Amino acid sequence: MDHTTDEDVLDAVGPRLRALRRARGITLADLAATTGVSESTLSRLESGHRRPSLELLLPLARIYDVPLDDLVGASRTGDPRIHLKPISRFGMTFVPLSRRPGGVHAFKMIIPATHELLEPTPQTHEGFEWLYVLTGRLRLVIGERDLTLPSGEAAEFDTSMPHWLGSADGGAVELLVLFGPQGVRAHVRADPVVTGRRVPKG
């Protein structure tokens, strides 16, 4: 039987917030600048000298990209499923597999089947990308190199070089991708644009 009181739950919030912030490598000053909550208030919240409230916890949950329940240590209902929210960009689907802000983000990327092949339109941005082909045949263009990766193959590359990903044969492609922060902004958070010009197959 759980004898945890409301007071115990509130007392545990501060240490949990401090551990989460340190694990993310975020300073109090950075957190204050991002949330609009003063650095002294955040410090008192973490030390237990300020009681948590929704007004304080909601912006922190958004910054840390975690459910509010995680901040207050609410008990789980027993459902182990993770509710993922697919993101559609550039005619492709990105399924986020990680939720922490900053650092490397993991996505399942789905390139749909097309009736016509796309002519590459390479883009550049800062950072690195890592990918692993789950199904299908991926066409990967990096600089002057034009590669075809079947399922089971992996690649990593500097995204400051012009690069483009698409289907090698018009079939659907599924892959796991690790993006650095710049890659997330370039691929997942940017406004959709046309990613290639259609050309006849064969």
XYZ file of C-alpha atoms in Angstrom, residues 10-184:
175
model
C 5.677 18.147 -3.361
C 8.975 17.727 -1.508
C 10.265 15.432 -4.286
C 9.555 17.889 -7.109
C 12.539 20.172 -6.434
C 15.230 17.452 -6.475
C 13.591 15.940 -9.553
C 13.715 19.277 -11.378
C 17.352 19.826 -10.425
C 18.356 16.330 -11.584
C 16.487 16.786 -14.858
C 18.089 20.161 -15.551
C 21.589 18.893 -14.805
C 21.056 15.797 -16.926
C 20.145 18.066 -19.845
C 23.175 20.273 -19.267
C 21.068 23.418 -18.808
C 22.078 26.221 -16.425
C 19.628 28.117 -14.249
C 20.437 31.257 -16.222
C 19.609 29.540 -19.515
C 16.405 28.115 -18.064
C 15.354 31.518 -16.729
C 15.965 33.140 -20.119
C 13.930 30.460 -21.904
C 10.965 30.169 -19.513
C 10.692 33.761 -18.324
C 10.788 32.527 -14.727
C 13.406 34.313 -12.640
C 16.618 32.501 -11.808
C 16.022 32.993 -8.069
C 12.543 31.468 -8.317
C 13.894 28.467 -10.203
C 16.656 28.040 -7.623
C 14.159 28.164 -4.755
C 11.901 25.728 -6.584
C 14.715 23.215 -6.986
C 15.866 23.606 -3.374
C 12.348 23.097 -2.025
C 11.994 26.652 -0.686
C 9.297 27.448 -3.266
C 6.231 25.251 -3.645
C 5.604 24.053 -7.231
C 2.545 25.343 -9.034
C 1.069 24.816 -12.479
C 2.228 28.307 -13.437
C 5.833 27.240 -12.762
C 5.699 23.613 -13.873
C 3.979 24.036 -17.248
C 6.801 26.057 -18.885
C 9.360 23.629 -17.425
C 7.466 20.651 -18.840
C 7.504 22.341 -22.250
C 11.225 23.121 -22.094
C 12.155 19.618 -20.916
C 9.610 18.137 -23.348
C 8.213 15.736 -20.759
C 4.677 15.118 -19.478
C 3.702 17.172 -16.442
C 3.188 13.905 -14.557
C 6.918 13.212 -14.878
C 7.778 16.417 -13.038
C 5.518 15.692 -10.076
C 6.220 11.964 -9.992
C 2.632 10.916 -10.610
C 2.167 7.159 -10.605
C 1.821 5.398 -13.918
C -1.457 3.780 -14.923
C 0.304 0.616 -16.056
C -0.052 1.355 -19.765
C 3.465 0.947 -21.259
C 2.577 2.441 -24.623
C 4.319 5.592 -25.790
C 1.961 7.902 -27.646
C 3.969 9.220 -30.554
C 2.876 12.160 -32.698
C 4.043 11.826 -36.310
C 5.241 15.003 -38.013
C 4.743 15.516 -41.746
C 7.370 17.565 -43.560
C 8.525 17.715 -47.174
C 6.153 14.883 -48.147
C 7.780 12.579 -45.574
C 6.723 11.462 -42.103
C 8.931 11.784 -39.031
C 7.991 9.801 -35.916
C 9.897 11.132 -32.869
C 11.487 8.403 -30.775
C 13.111 10.713 -28.210
C 11.719 13.685 -26.313
C 14.619 15.463 -24.648
C 15.445 18.984 -25.824
C 18.927 19.650 -27.159
C 21.435 16.994 -28.097
C 20.733 14.243 -30.594
C 17.137 13.367 -31.504
C 16.008 9.987 -32.845
C 13.276 9.662 -35.457
C 11.718 6.970 -37.575
C 11.557 8.514 -41.045
C 9.101 7.264 -43.668
C 9.521 8.161 -47.330
C 6.285 7.238 -49.151
C 6.123 5.355 -52.431
C 5.814 7.527 -55.545
C 4.702 6.942 -59.122
C 7.573 9.088 -60.349
C 11.127 9.322 -59.069
C 12.329 12.600 -57.636
C 15.308 14.472 -58.955
C 17.535 15.351 -55.969
C 17.601 18.911 -54.681
C 20.436 18.787 -52.115
C 20.373 21.015 -49.047
C 22.974 21.922 -46.428
C 22.939 22.781 -42.726
C 25.291 22.461 -39.780
C 25.743 19.179 -37.925
C 25.863 15.448 -38.563
C 23.242 12.855 -39.370
C 23.197 9.128 -38.800
C 20.746 6.776 -40.492
C 19.867 3.081 -40.727
C 17.616 1.699 -43.468
C 14.853 -0.524 -42.088
C 12.959 -1.337 -45.282
C 13.138 -0.335 -48.929
C 16.014 1.118 -50.921
C 17.256 4.571 -49.980
C 18.923 6.926 -52.435
C 21.449 9.063 -50.586
C 23.161 11.901 -52.421
C 26.094 13.535 -50.628
C 28.114 16.027 -52.620
C 29.168 14.264 -55.816
C 28.396 10.795 -54.473
C 25.124 9.089 -55.376
C 24.553 6.000 -53.227
C 21.850 3.349 -52.958
C 21.427 1.815 -49.503
C 19.289 -1.339 -49.151
C 17.708 -2.379 -45.861
C 20.254 -3.170 -43.180
C 22.802 -0.580 -44.306
C 23.765 2.510 -42.327
C 25.464 5.821 -43.060
C 26.710 8.920 -41.270
C 27.700 12.198 -42.854
C 28.513 15.838 -42.304
C 25.416 17.810 -43.258
C 27.441 20.883 -44.187
C 27.895 18.978 -47.458
C 24.965 19.150 -49.914
C 22.806 16.081 -49.251
C 19.443 14.603 -50.185
C 17.445 11.503 -49.200
C 14.798 9.794 -51.299
C 13.563 6.507 -52.649
C 15.948 4.761 -55.024
C 13.223 2.929 -56.941
C 9.956 4.694 -56.148
C 9.062 2.271 -53.354
C 8.466 3.271 -49.763
C 11.515 3.563 -47.502
C 11.609 3.411 -43.726
C 14.726 4.360 -41.780
C 15.936 5.346 -38.352
C 17.625 8.745 -38.281
C 19.613 10.541 -35.595
C 19.637 14.311 -36.025
C 21.729 16.848 -34.168
C 19.864 20.023 -33.106
C 20.574 21.718 -36.452
C 19.207 18.712 -38.312
C 15.989 18.730 -36.294
